[in-house]
Structure formats: C-alpha cells, structure tokens
Amino acid sequence: MTARDVPSGEPATVPTPAPGDPRLARLSLNQRTTADWSVADAIAGCRSAGLSSIGLWREPVAEAGIQAVREWLDAAEVRVSSLCRGGFFTDPARADEAHESNIAAIDEAAALGAPALVLVPGGLPAGSRDLRAAREEVTAALERLAPYARDHGVTLAIEPMNPIYAADRGVISTLSQALDIAEATGDDVGVVVDTFHVWWEPDVEEQILRAGKRIASYQVCDWITPLPADALLARGMMGDGHIDFSNLTRAVARAGYEGDIEVEIFNADVWAAPAEEVVATMTRRFVELVQPYL
Amino acid sequence: MTARDVPSGEPATVPTPAPGDPRLARLSLNQRTTADWSVADAIAGCRSAGLSSIGLWREPVAEAGIQAVREWLDAAEVRVSSLCRGGFFTDPARADEAHESNIAAIDEAAALGAPALVLVPGGLPAGSRDLRAAREEVTAALERLAPYARDHGVTLAIEPMNPIYAADRGVISTLSQALDIAEATGDDVGVVVDTFHVWWEPDVEEQILRAGKRIASYQVCDWITPLPADALLARGMMGDGHIDFSNLTRAVARAGYEGDIEVEIFNADVWAAPAEEVVATMTRRFVELVQPYL
C-alpha cells in the first residue's frame, strides 16, 4: 500500500493502519467517497482495509439488489453504519410522494440492518422564497414519518446542512435548528453531526452536547479553500482543510455517541484517485486526526 | 434607458424610476457593484440615476485622493452611506498592523462623512484551525478600536458573513454572534445586515429586531444558484435568486433603521454589463422588491 496521501500529496505522518488495528473499529467508509467502486467492491474494500462498517446509498443498493447486498455484507462481516438518504421534505405539492419514498427507505434501512436513515431536508420548492414554510414542511413530514421509523427500529437522522445549501438542498441550517425539530418530533428522532456542515456553528460544541443520544451519525470530512467550482464537490479529506477535528470529536464522545464514524467525501480529485489509495489515506488521517479524541 | 434587466434578462415589471422619485431616497450604490466605474464615474452615475448616496471602498478612494472625492461628493450632493472596509482582525501576529489600518480607516470614514465603517472580521490565520481563538481576536480588536471610533463619530459595523466564508474571510458567521460581540463591546458598536450573509439564519428576523439601533448598514443582494464557480462572486441582483426581501426589510424597518440601503453585488455577469444598465436594473428591483417594505 502506497504511503502517498490522496489527494493532498502530503507525506503520511503515520503508517497506514493494518487490518485488525483496533483504532479502525469505528471507522466507516461512506460508499460515495470511492466513486468508482460498486457496492460489492466497496464492501470488499472495507474488509481489505480492516473496516467493519460502511455507509450505503439507496440507488446503488437498489441496483445491486438488496438481498445480494445483504449477503455480501454478511459474508464480509461488514455492518451498515447508515443509509443515505431519505428526506426532501420541503415541497408541499410532493409531500405524499416524498412520504412514500421515505417509507421505502425505512424498509431498506431495516432490511440492511442500518441503524439510521440520513435525511437531507430538501431545498426551497421551485419558485418559492419562503424558507420558514419550507422548514415547517420538514417538521410536518418528520412527524408523519416518525411512527413508521420507530416501528421498524430505524432512527431518523436529520442532517443540518451548511448554509451554502440552504436554497437548493437543505433548509435546515444548524445543528441547533435540527435539534429544535427533533425535540419537537419525538424522543427517538436523531440528527447527523457532519463536520463539513456544522464546523462553523458558533456554539457547535454546546449543541453537540445538547444532542446527546440523538446523535445518530457522526460524519467527518474537511472544509477546503478555495471552494471547488462545483459546490456539491467541496468536501476534502480530513487534514486537507480548516476543520479542527479534535474539539468536535471530543464533544461527540462526551455526548455519549458510541456508533460508527463515517467518512463521506464528494470531491473530484478524490474520485479521480484509485479507491484503495483513498481508503488508505482515509485510515491514516482518521487515526491521526479523529480517533485519538474519541 | 433600456428596460432590459441585468443580468437576468427578465423583462422589467416596473418602469425605471426617474431621478427625483422619492422611492429612491434611501437607495445607495455600493461602488463595487459597478466594477468599471471610477469613483468619479460612480458618484456621477448616482446623481444621474437619482441616488443620493453611495457606498465607497478605501482603495479606490485613496487612489483618487480623499479630498478630491469629498469635493465630487459635495458637488453632486451625494452622501456616503458606508465605507468598506476595515476589520481583518483575526491574526494575533498582525494585530498591531490591523489596528493601525483600522485607525486610518476610521479617519477616512470621518473625512468622507461616512456614518459607518464596515468591518470584515477576517478568516482563520494561516495554518490555524482554531475558530474560537479567531473569534476572540475579533472581540479583542473591537474593544481596542471602539474608543477611537466613538471619538471620531464613526460607527463600527461588524459584518457577519455567510459560513461559506468562515475559513478564509469572516469568522463571525451569524447576526446573533455579531450582536453578542457588539453588545459585549459597547453601546455604540454596530452590525451590518447583509441579506446575502444572513438570509438563511434560523431566527434572522428576531435577531434583526434584537439588533435595533445597532443596525449600522443594511445591504441587499440575492443568493443565486447554482453558486458561481468563484465563491467571492456569488452575489446576484435582487430578484434573481432565492431571498425573500419583504420579510427581512420589514424586520429592518421595525428595528428602527432609518439609514441608506446599499446594493453591493460582486458578480462577473453584473460587472460585464454596462454600468448604467446595472444601476437602472438595481433601481427597478429596489422599488419592486425592497422599498415597499420599508
């Protein structure tokens, strides 16, 4: 395994952890980090790298067939840390459609043994500038969805999203706002703490402690500058950007989170690199920048 | 004057207001909106369009000579709504340098009769990931600067910036956070309410009311998607994006703000258009989307 880091080219400051290294026990590869791997490849890649969990996406899982995926997971002894993604709640004209899709997503999460379904709130409906109304739609949709999730043992995980996406992708903009909604919806509604989305939030550590057991997923990647031209591909490998993972990770640990930690990076340079190298870099950066603070 | 809108190409839904139209009384052109105009051009352009105020930037003013600018302003009967920009407070190694620069900026604002000096907080110092420390530097620098500003009749106006800029330009990310700092610093320390920066803030209307008399500048432009490749040029003409100006403007009016309203747009398409057309579009959009809610 090369020691070259992807994509920064910086020399590795720690050796690539070997499979079986206990420091990798909670590290999960979100499959979108390795764009050229199929679901089967990604599960095999996790096993080879010594990772025991993976974050899956609905579309590639559906393409491969959920039963087949389940068998690959069992054979590789890899668990699912979360399923991406439900949500897209904000358009009242499509509320029923969204609800049905989310019901299906809950079924899929349950079938895969995923503890959490990640919910992207959705942006402003076409032609609307009413952010308040869009946010109220999210709350209403969650209230409608929560009983079904509860009955199926899947935690709904609201993902607050960096305000860069407030118009077109996620109208829930802070962990504080996500928690307001979660608390209003039910004891078992959770949130995603994704460093890329919340690192700048003025009281983020206090909000993480407030979240406590509601943290249904902890996802790590970096905020890099200059921001890549495509804002959807703006995430960086931990250590390549500006985020201090020590304080955020300590807060997540203090909040009582004991689940997996996913690395989800949408970035053209990362996607262009060989997936094995991306995973090796990810494991090195994780044991250097995240794991010591758990 | 053409009725073509810049840069959207949408037909104007209202005629271009004529000079003397009372609805333009509080509209100010920030000079960076018309990139190919000199200071003299911009002052003349304001007068031609019937605007009685302009937002100026330090560098072009220094180039033209502050005394000359003052004479042009007086001759055109155009006042300065704000001077951009001081700030850049976050690097402790450059705190003295920043302080001296801000002292000079206060002198310039006073000489121009600008009621407010806009303060860009500054990003993380090179190599630092300590957002909390950077934010504390802002508070410390403001405390040091406030007495001088007070003595010279210039309001310090902290500009909270969209989190898209938290790493590299402005570590103060919400109006709420800017107000915490302003309130801790002094009765006369103000804030900028810039729609581009704060439109997504979950309780932005409440924060605007909280700001009250601390609102030292109200700046309007739109949040457009997809985000242009250069994040610094992501601002759009009012009406071209996703921001609801009615609620924000109503809140600013209810907070008691009676000053000028600046339009500050950094956008390659706007800059490529003839400046007179940009100003005409700006006046139409202002009387349609902003002025009715004052």
Coordinates of C-alpha atoms in Angstrom, one line a residue:
Chain A
M1 CA 0.0 0.0 0.0
T2 CA 1.4 3.3 -1.0
A3 CA 2.1 5.9 1.7
R4 CA 1.2 8.7 -0.7
D5 CA -1.8 10.7 0.5
V6 CA -4.8 11.3 -1.6
P7 CA -5.5 14.0 -2.8
S8 CA -3.2 16.3 -1.0
G9 CA 0.1 14.6 -1.9
E10 CA 1.3 15.4 1.6
P11 CA 3.5 12.7 3.1
A12 CA 1.7 10.4 5.5
T13 CA 2.8 11.2 9.0
V14 CA 1.6 7.9 10.3
P15 CA 1.8 4.5 8.7
T16 CA -1.3 3.0 7.2
P17 CA -3.0 1.1 9.9
A18 CA -3.2 -2.7 9.3
P19 CA -6.4 -4.6 9.2
G20 CA -7.3 -5.6 12.7
D21 CA -5.9 -2.4 14.2
P22 CA -8.3 -1.6 16.9
R23 CA -8.2 2.1 16.1
L24 CA -10.2 1.3 13.0
A25 CA -13.0 -0.4 14.9
R26 CA -15.4 2.5 14.4
L27 CA -14.3 3.9 11.1
S28 CA -16.9 3.6 8.3
L29 CA -16.4 4.2 4.6
N30 CA -19.3 6.1 3.1
Q31 CA -19.5 4.5 -0.3
R32 CA -19.8 7.8 -2.2
T33 CA -16.2 8.5 -1.1
T34 CA -15.0 5.9 -3.6
A35 CA -16.9 6.8 -6.7
D36 CA -15.6 4.1 -9.0
W37 CA -16.3 1.2 -6.7
S38 CA -19.6 -0.8 -7.0
V39 CA -21.4 -1.8 -3.8
A40 CA -19.6 -5.2 -3.9
D41 CA -16.3 -3.5 -4.5
A42 CA -16.8 -1.1 -1.6
I43 CA -17.8 -3.9 0.8
A44 CA -14.7 -5.9 -0.2
G45 CA -12.6 -2.8 0.0
C46 CA -13.8 -2.2 3.6
R47 CA -12.9 -5.7 4.5
S48 CA -9.5 -5.5 2.9
A49 CA -8.7 -2.3 4.7
G50 CA -9.9 -3.6 8.1
L51 CA -13.0 -1.5 8.3
S52 CA -16.1 -3.2 9.7
S53 CA -18.7 -0.8 8.6
I54 CA -19.9 1.0 5.5
G55 CA -22.4 3.8 4.8
L56 CA -24.6 2.9 1.8
W57 CA -26.7 4.8 -0.7
R58 CA -30.1 3.7 -1.8
E59 CA -29.6 3.9 -5.5
P60 CA -26.6 1.6 -5.9
V61 CA -28.1 -0.7 -3.3
A62 CA -31.3 -0.9 -5.3
E63 CA -29.3 -1.5 -8.5
A64 CA -27.4 -4.4 -7.0
G65 CA -30.5 -5.8 -5.2
I66 CA -30.9 -5.5 -1.5
Q67 CA -30.8 -9.3 -0.9
A68 CA -27.4 -9.6 -2.7
V69 CA -26.1 -6.6 -0.7
R70 CA -27.2 -8.2 2.5
E71 CA -25.4 -11.4 1.6
W72 CA -22.1 -9.6 0.7
L73 CA -22.3 -7.7 4.0
D74 CA -22.8 -10.9 6.0
A75 CA -20.0 -12.7 4.1
A76 CA -17.6 -9.9 4.7
E77 CA -18.7 -9.3 8.2
V78 CA -19.3 -5.6 7.4
R79 CA -22.2 -3.8 9.0
V80 CA -24.1 -0.8 7.7
S81 CA -23.4 2.4 9.6
S82 CA -26.2 4.4 7.9
L83 CA -28.3 4.5 4.8
C84 CA -28.3 7.6 2.6
R85 CA -30.7 9.1 2.0
G86 CA -34.3 10.0 2.7
G87 CA -35.8 13.4 3.2
F88 CA -36.5 16.0 0.5
F89 CA -39.5 17.1 2.5
T90 CA -40.0 20.7 1.6
D91 CA -42.3 20.7 -1.4
P92 CA -45.9 20.5 -0.2
A93 CA -47.1 19.5 -3.7
R94 CA -44.9 16.4 -3.4
A95 CA -45.4 15.6 0.3
D96 CA -47.2 12.3 -0.4
E97 CA -44.6 11.2 -2.9
A98 CA -41.8 12.1 -0.5
H99 CA -43.5 10.2 2.3
E100 CA -43.9 7.0 0.2
S101 CA -40.2 7.2 -0.8
N102 CA -39.2 7.7 2.8
I103 CA -41.3 4.7 3.9
A104 CA -39.5 2.6 1.3
A105 CA -36.1 4.0 2.6
I106 CA -37.0 3.0 6.1
D107 CA -37.8 -0.5 4.9
E108 CA -34.5 -0.7 3.1
A109 CA -32.6 0.6 6.1
A110 CA -34.3 -2.1 8.3
A111 CA -33.5 -4.8 5.7
L112 CA -29.9 -3.8 5.7
G113 CA -29.6 -3.5 9.5
A114 CA -28.7 0.2 9.2
P115 CA -29.4 1.9 12.5
A116 CA -30.0 5.3 10.9
L117 CA -31.6 6.8 7.8
V118 CA -29.9 10.0 6.9
L119 CA -32.4 12.7 5.9
V120 CA -31.5 15.5 3.6
P121 CA -34.1 18.2 4.3
G122 CA -34.6 19.5 0.8
G123 CA -34.3 23.0 -0.6
L124 CA -36.8 25.7 -1.4
P125 CA -39.5 24.4 -3.7
A126 CA -39.3 25.7 -7.2
G127 CA -40.3 29.3 -7.3
S128 CA -40.6 29.7 -3.6
R129 CA -38.7 32.0 -1.4
D130 CA -40.5 31.1 1.8
L131 CA -37.7 29.5 3.9
R132 CA -39.9 29.4 7.0
A133 CA -42.6 27.5 5.2
A134 CA -40.1 25.0 3.8
R135 CA -38.8 24.4 7.3
E136 CA -42.3 23.8 8.6
E137 CA -42.8 21.2 5.9
V138 CA -39.8 19.4 7.2
T139 CA -41.2 19.3 10.7
A140 CA -44.6 18.1 9.5
A141 CA -43.1 15.4 7.3
L142 CA -41.0 14.1 10.2
E143 CA -44.0 13.9 12.5
R144 CA -45.8 11.9 9.9
L145 CA -42.8 9.6 9.3
A146 CA -41.6 9.0 12.9
P147 CA -44.1 6.3 14.0
Y148 CA -43.2 4.1 11.0
A149 CA -39.5 4.5 11.6
R150 CA -40.0 3.7 15.3
D151 CA -41.9 0.5 14.5
H152 CA -39.1 -0.6 12.2
G153 CA -36.2 0.1 14.5
V154 CA -34.6 2.8 12.3
T155 CA -33.6 6.1 13.6
L156 CA -34.5 9.1 11.5
A157 CA -31.4 11.3 11.3
I158 CA -32.0 14.9 10.3
E159 CA -28.9 16.3 8.6
P160 CA -28.5 20.0 9.2
M161 CA -26.6 21.3 6.1
N162 CA -24.1 24.1 5.6
P163 CA -26.0 27.3 4.7
I164 CA -24.3 27.1 1.3
Y165 CA -27.0 24.6 0.5
A166 CA -30.0 26.4 2.2
A167 CA -31.6 27.3 -1.1
D168 CA -31.3 24.2 -3.1
R169 CA -30.7 21.2 -0.9
G170 CA -31.1 21.6 2.8
V171 CA -33.2 24.3 4.5
I172 CA -32.2 23.1 8.0
S173 CA -29.0 25.1 8.5
T174 CA -27.7 24.5 12.0
L175 CA -27.5 21.6 14.5
S176 CA -29.4 23.8 16.8
Q177 CA -32.3 24.1 14.4
A178 CA -32.2 20.3 13.7
L179 CA -32.4 19.7 17.4
D180 CA -35.3 22.0 17.8
I181 CA -37.2 19.9 15.2
A182 CA -36.0 16.6 16.6
E183 CA -37.0 17.5 20.1
A184 CA -40.5 18.7 18.9
T185 CA -41.0 15.4 17.0
G186 CA -40.1 12.7 19.4
D187 CA -37.6 11.2 21.8
D188 CA -36.2 8.9 19.2
V189 CA -35.7 11.3 16.3
G190 CA -32.0 11.9 15.7
V191 CA -29.5 14.2 14.0
V192 CA -26.4 13.8 11.9
V193 CA -23.3 15.6 13.0
D194 CA -21.3 16.2 9.8
T195 CA -18.2 18.3 10.4
F196 CA -18.5 19.8 6.9
H197 CA -21.9 21.2 7.7
V198 CA -21.6 22.3 11.2
W199 CA -18.0 23.2 12.0
W200 CA -18.6 26.9 11.8
E201 CA -21.7 27.0 14.0
P202 CA -21.0 29.5 16.8
D203 CA -21.9 27.1 19.7
V204 CA -21.4 23.8 17.9
E205 CA -19.8 22.0 20.9
E206 CA -22.7 23.0 23.2
Q207 CA -25.2 21.8 20.6
I208 CA -23.4 18.5 20.2
L209 CA -23.7 18.0 24.0
R210 CA -27.3 19.1 23.8
A211 CA -27.8 16.5 21.1
G212 CA -26.6 13.7 23.4
K213 CA -28.2 10.4 22.4
R214 CA -29.9 12.0 19.4
I215 CA -26.6 11.8 17.5
A216 CA -27.5 9.1 15.0
S217 CA -24.5 9.5 12.8
Y218 CA -21.1 11.3 13.1
Q219 CA -19.6 12.0 9.7
V220 CA -16.2 13.6 9.1
C221 CA -14.6 15.4 6.2
D222 CA -12.9 18.7 5.8
W223 CA -13.8 22.2 4.6
I224 CA -11.3 23.2 1.9
T225 CA -10.5 26.5 0.3
P226 CA -10.6 27.8 -2.3
L227 CA -14.0 26.2 -2.5
P228 CA -14.1 24.0 -5.6
A229 CA -16.1 25.3 -8.6
D230 CA -18.9 22.8 -8.0
A231 CA -20.2 23.5 -4.5
L232 CA -21.5 19.9 -4.3
L233 CA -18.0 18.6 -4.6
A234 CA -16.5 20.9 -2.0
R235 CA -15.6 18.3 0.7
G236 CA -12.0 17.5 1.5
M237 CA -10.1 14.7 3.1
M238 CA -9.6 15.3 6.9
G239 CA -6.4 17.3 7.3
D240 CA -6.6 19.0 3.9
G241 CA -8.7 21.9 5.1
H242 CA -9.6 24.1 8.0
I243 CA -11.6 22.0 10.4
D244 CA -10.3 21.1 13.9
F245 CA -11.5 17.6 14.4
S246 CA -10.2 17.3 17.9
N247 CA -12.8 19.6 19.6
L248 CA -15.7 18.3 17.6
T249 CA -14.8 14.7 18.1
R250 CA -14.3 15.2 21.8
A251 CA -17.7 16.8 22.1
V252 CA -19.3 13.9 20.2
A253 CA -17.6 11.4 22.5
R254 CA -18.7 13.4 25.6
A255 CA -22.2 13.5 24.2
G256 CA -22.2 9.7 24.5
Y257 CA -22.1 8.7 20.9
E258 CA -20.7 5.2 20.5
G259 CA -21.6 4.5 16.9
D260 CA -19.5 4.4 13.7
I261 CA -17.8 7.4 12.2
E262 CA -18.3 7.8 8.5
V263 CA -16.1 9.5 6.1
E264 CA -18.1 10.9 3.2
I265 CA -16.2 13.0 0.7
F266 CA -17.6 14.3 -2.6
N267 CA -14.6 15.7 -4.4
A268 CA -13.5 15.3 -8.0
D269 CA -9.8 14.9 -7.1
V270 CA -10.6 12.2 -4.5
W271 CA -12.9 10.4 -7.0
A272 CA -10.1 10.5 -9.6
A273 CA -7.7 8.7 -7.4
P274 CA -7.5 4.9 -7.1
A275 CA -10.1 3.8 -4.4
E276 CA -7.6 1.7 -2.5
E277 CA -5.4 4.7 -2.0
V278 CA -8.3 6.9 -1.0
V279 CA -9.2 4.3 1.7
A280 CA -5.6 4.0 2.9
T281 CA -5.3 7.8 3.2
M282 CA -8.6 7.9 5.0
T283 CA -7.5 5.4 7.6
R284 CA -4.2 7.2 8.2
R285 CA -6.0 10.6 8.6
F286 CA -8.6 9.0 10.8
V287 CA -6.2 7.5 13.3
E288 CA -4.2 10.7 13.3
L289 CA -6.9 13.4 13.4
V290 CA -10.1 11.8 14.7
Q291 CA -9.7 8.6 16.6
P292 CA -7.4 9.9 19.4
Y293 CA -10.2 12.2 20.5
L294 CA -12.9 9.6 20.8
Chain B
M1 CA -32.5 53.9 -20.7
T2 CA -33.1 50.3 -21.7
A3 CA -35.7 48.4 -19.8
R4 CA -33.7 45.2 -20.2
D5 CA -32.7 43.8 -16.8
V6 CA -29.1 43.0 -15.9
P7 CA -28.0 40.2 -15.7
S8 CA -31.1 38.1 -15.7
G9 CA -32.6 39.3 -19.0
E10 CA -36.0 39.2 -17.4
P11 CA -38.3 41.9 -18.6
A12 CA -38.7 44.8 -16.1
T13 CA -42.0 44.6 -14.4
V14 CA -41.8 48.2 -13.3
P15 CA -40.5 51.2 -15.3
T16 CA -37.1 52.6 -14.3
P17 CA -37.8 55.2 -11.6
A18 CA -36.9 58.7 -12.7
P19 CA -34.4 60.8 -10.8
G20 CA -36.3 62.6 -8.0
D21 CA -38.6 59.6 -7.4
P22 CA -39.0 59.6 -3.6
R23 CA -38.8 55.8 -3.6
L24 CA -35.1 56.1 -4.3
A25 CA -34.4 58.4 -1.4
R26 CA -32.6 55.7 0.7
L27 CA -31.1 53.6 -2.1
S28 CA -27.3 53.6 -2.2
L29 CA -25.0 52.2 -4.9
N30 CA -22.1 50.3 -3.4
Q31 CA -19.3 51.2 -5.8
R32 CA -18.2 47.6 -6.2
T33 CA -21.4 46.8 -7.9
T34 CA -20.3 48.8 -11.0
A35 CA -16.8 47.5 -11.5
D36 CA -15.8 49.6 -14.5
W37 CA -16.7 52.9 -13.0
S38 CA -14.1 55.1 -11.2
V39 CA -15.1 56.8 -8.0
A40 CA -15.8 59.9 -10.0
D41 CA -17.9 57.9 -12.5
A42 CA -19.8 56.2 -9.7
I43 CA -20.6 59.5 -8.0
A44 CA -21.8 61.0 -11.3
G45 CA -23.7 57.8 -12.0
C46 CA -25.5 58.0 -8.7
R47 CA -26.5 61.6 -9.4
S48 CA -27.7 60.7 -12.9
A49 CA -29.8 57.9 -11.6
G50 CA -31.3 59.9 -8.8
L51 CA -29.5 58.3 -6.0
S52 CA -28.3 60.4 -3.2
S53 CA -25.9 58.0 -1.5
I54 CA -23.0 55.8 -2.4
G55 CA -21.0 53.1 -0.5
L56 CA -17.3 53.7 -1.1
W57 CA -14.2 51.4 -0.8
R58 CA -11.0 52.6 0.7
E59 CA -8.6 51.6 -2.1
P60 CA -10.2 53.5 -4.9
V61 CA -10.8 56.5 -2.6
A62 CA -7.2 56.5 -1.7
E63 CA -6.2 56.3 -5.3
A64 CA -8.4 59.2 -6.3
G65 CA -7.4 61.2 -3.2
I66 CA -9.8 61.7 -0.3
Q67 CA -10.0 65.5 -0.8
A68 CA -11.0 65.1 -4.4
V69 CA -13.6 62.5 -3.6
R70 CA -15.1 64.8 -0.9
E71 CA -15.4 67.6 -3.5
W72 CA -17.0 65.3 -6.0
L73 CA -19.5 64.2 -3.4
D74 CA -20.3 67.7 -2.3
A75 CA -20.7 69.0 -5.9
A76 CA -23.0 66.0 -6.8
E77 CA -24.9 66.3 -3.4
V78 CA -24.2 62.6 -2.8
R79 CA -23.6 61.4 0.7
V80 CA -21.6 58.3 1.7
S81 CA -23.7 55.5 3.2
S82 CA -20.7 53.5 4.4
L83 CA -17.0 53.0 3.9
C84 CA -15.7 49.5 3.1
R85 CA -13.8 48.1 4.8
G86 CA -11.9 47.7 7.9
G87 CA -11.5 44.6 10.0
F88 CA -9.3 41.6 9.3
F89 CA -8.8 41.2 13.0
T90 CA -8.1 37.5 13.4
D91 CA -4.3 37.1 13.1
P92 CA -2.7 37.9 16.5
A93 CA 0.7 38.2 14.8
R94 CA -0.7 41.2 12.9
A95 CA -2.9 42.7 15.5
D96 CA -1.0 46.0 15.7
E97 CA -0.8 46.3 11.9
A98 CA -4.6 45.7 11.6
H99 CA -5.2 48.2 14.4
E100 CA -3.3 50.9 12.6
S101 CA -5.0 50.2 9.4
N102 CA -8.4 50.4 11.1
I103 CA -7.5 53.7 12.8
A104 CA -6.7 55.1 9.3
A105 CA -10.0 53.7 8.0
I106 CA -11.9 55.5 10.8
D107 CA -10.1 58.7 9.9
E108 CA -11.1 58.2 6.2
A109 CA -14.7 57.4 7.1
A110 CA -14.9 60.6 9.3
A111 CA -13.3 62.7 6.5
L112 CA -15.9 61.4 4.0
G113 CA -18.8 61.8 6.4
A114 CA -19.5 58.1 6.3
P115 CA -21.6 57.1 9.3
A116 CA -20.3 53.6 9.4
L117 CA -17.1 51.6 8.7
V118 CA -17.9 48.1 7.5
L119 CA -15.7 45.5 9.3
V120 CA -14.9 42.2 7.6
P121 CA -13.9 40.0 10.5
G122 CA -11.1 38.1 8.7
G123 CA -10.6 34.3 8.3
L124 CA -8.6 31.8 10.2
P125 CA -4.9 32.9 10.4
A126 CA -2.7 30.9 8.1
G127 CA -2.2 27.4 9.5
S128 CA -4.7 27.8 12.2
R129 CA -7.8 25.7 12.8
D130 CA -8.8 27.5 16.0
L131 CA -12.1 29.2 15.1
R132 CA -12.8 30.1 18.7
A133 CA -9.5 31.9 19.1
A134 CA -10.0 33.7 15.9
R135 CA -13.4 34.9 17.1
E136 CA -11.9 36.0 20.4
E137 CA -9.3 38.1 18.4
V138 CA -12.2 39.9 16.8
T139 CA -13.7 40.8 20.1
A140 CA -10.4 42.0 21.5
A141 CA -9.6 44.1 18.4
L142 CA -13.0 45.7 18.5
E143 CA -12.6 46.6 22.2
R144 CA -9.3 48.3 21.4
L145 CA -10.8 50.2 18.4
A146 CA -14.1 51.3 19.8
P147 CA -13.0 54.4 21.7
Y148 CA -11.2 55.9 18.7
A149 CA -14.3 55.3 16.5
R150 CA -16.5 56.8 19.1
D151 CA -14.3 59.9 19.4
H152 CA -14.5 60.3 15.6
G153 CA -18.2 59.8 15.2
V154 CA -17.9 56.7 13.1
T155 CA -19.9 53.6 13.9
L156 CA -18.0 50.3 13.8
A157 CA -20.2 47.9 11.8
I158 CA -19.4 44.2 12.3
E159 CA -20.3 42.2 9.2
P160 CA -21.4 38.7 10.0
M161 CA -20.6 36.6 6.9
N162 CA -22.2 33.6 5.3
P163 CA -20.5 30.5 6.7
I164 CA -19.2 29.9 3.2
Y165 CA -16.5 32.4 4.1
A166 CA -15.9 31.2 7.7
A167 CA -12.5 29.8 6.9
D168 CA -11.0 32.4 4.7
R169 CA -12.7 35.8 5.2
G170 CA -15.1 36.1 8.0
V171 CA -15.2 34.0 11.2
I172 CA -18.3 35.8 12.5
S173 CA -21.0 33.6 11.0
T174 CA -24.4 34.8 12.3
L175 CA -26.1 38.1 13.1
S176 CA -26.6 36.6 16.6
Q177 CA -22.9 36.1 17.0
A178 CA -22.1 39.6 15.8
L179 CA -24.6 41.0 18.2
D180 CA -23.1 39.0 21.1
I181 CA -19.8 40.7 20.3
A182 CA -21.3 44.2 19.7
E183 CA -23.2 44.0 23.0
A184 CA -20.1 43.0 24.8
T185 CA -18.0 45.8 23.3
G186 CA -20.1 48.9 23.7
D187 CA -23.4 50.6 23.2
D188 CA -22.3 52.2 20.0
V189 CA -20.9 49.2 18.2
G190 CA -23.0 48.3 15.2
V191 CA -23.6 45.4 12.8
V192 CA -24.2 45.1 9.1
V193 CA -27.3 43.3 8.0
D194 CA -26.4 41.9 4.5
T195 CA -29.1 39.7 3.1
F196 CA -26.6 37.6 1.3
H197 CA -24.9 36.7 4.5
V198 CA -27.8 36.2 6.9
W199 CA -30.9 35.3 4.9
W200 CA -30.7 31.6 6.0
E201 CA -30.2 32.3 9.7
P202 CA -32.9 30.4 11.5
D203 CA -34.1 33.3 13.7
V204 CA -32.9 36.1 11.5
E205 CA -35.9 38.3 11.9
E206 CA -35.7 38.0 15.7
Q207 CA -32.0 38.9 15.5
I208 CA -32.7 41.9 13.4
L209 CA -35.2 43.1 16.0
R210 CA -32.7 42.4 18.7
A211 CA -30.1 44.5 16.8
G212 CA -32.4 47.5 16.8
K213 CA -30.3 50.7 16.7
R214 CA -27.2 48.7 16.2
I215 CA -28.0 48.2 12.6
A216 CA -25.4 50.4 11.0
S217 CA -25.9 49.3 7.4
Y218 CA -28.5 47.4 5.5
Q219 CA -27.2 45.8 2.3
V220 CA -29.3 43.9 -0.2
C221 CA -28.4 41.4 -2.9
D222 CA -29.6 38.0 -3.7
W223 CA -28.4 34.4 -3.2
I224 CA -28.3 32.7 -6.6
T225 CA -27.9 29.0 -7.6
P226 CA -26.1 27.3 -8.9
L227 CA -23.4 29.1 -7.0
P228 CA -20.9 30.6 -9.4
A229 CA -17.5 28.9 -9.6
D230 CA -15.8 31.8 -7.8
A231 CA -17.5 31.9 -4.4
L232 CA -16.5 35.5 -4.0
L233 CA -18.6 36.5 -7.0
A234 CA -21.7 34.6 -5.9
R235 CA -24.0 37.6 -5.3
G236 CA -26.9 38.3 -7.5
M237 CA -29.2 41.2 -8.3
M238 CA -32.3 41.3 -6.1
G239 CA -35.0 39.1 -7.7
D240 CA -32.5 36.8 -9.5
G241 CA -32.2 34.4 -6.6
H242 CA -33.9 32.9 -3.6
I243 CA -34.1 35.6 -0.9
D244 CA -37.4 37.0 0.3
F245 CA -36.6 40.7 0.7
S246 CA -40.0 41.5 2.1
N247 CA -39.7 39.9 5.5
L248 CA -36.1 40.9 6.0
T249 CA -36.8 44.5 5.0
R250 CA -39.9 44.7 7.2
A251 CA -37.8 43.5 10.1
V252 CA -35.1 46.0 9.5
A253 CA -37.7 48.8 9.3
R254 CA -39.4 47.6 12.5
A255 CA -36.0 47.5 14.2
G256 CA -35.9 51.3 13.6
Y257 CA -33.3 51.5 10.9
E258 CA -33.6 54.8 9.0
G259 CA -30.3 54.8 7.1
D260 CA -29.5 54.1 3.5
I261 CA -29.8 50.7 1.8
E262 CA -26.8 49.6 -0.2
V263 CA -26.8 47.3 -3.1
E264 CA -23.4 45.5 -3.2
I265 CA -23.1 42.9 -5.9
F266 CA -19.9 41.0 -6.7
N267 CA -20.8 39.1 -9.8
A268 CA -18.9 38.6 -13.1
D269 CA -22.1 38.9 -15.2
V270 CA -23.1 42.1 -13.5
W271 CA -19.6 43.5 -13.9
A272 CA -19.6 42.7 -17.6
A273 CA -22.8 44.7 -18.2
P274 CA -22.8 48.5 -18.9
A275 CA -22.8 50.2 -15.5
E276 CA -25.7 52.5 -16.4
E277 CA -27.9 49.4 -17.1
V278 CA -26.8 47.8 -13.9
V279 CA -27.9 50.9 -12.0
A280 CA -31.2 51.1 -13.8
T281 CA -31.9 47.4 -13.1
M282 CA -31.0 48.0 -9.5
T283 CA -33.4 50.9 -9.1
R284 CA -36.2 48.9 -10.7
R285 CA -35.6 45.9 -8.5
F286 CA -35.3 48.1 -5.4
V287 CA -38.6 49.8 -5.9
E288 CA -40.2 46.5 -6.6
L289 CA -38.7 44.2 -4.1
V290 CA -37.3 46.2 -1.2
Q291 CA -38.7 49.8 -0.9
P292 CA -42.3 48.8 -0.4
Y293 CA -41.4 47.0 2.8
L294 CA -39.6 49.9 4.4

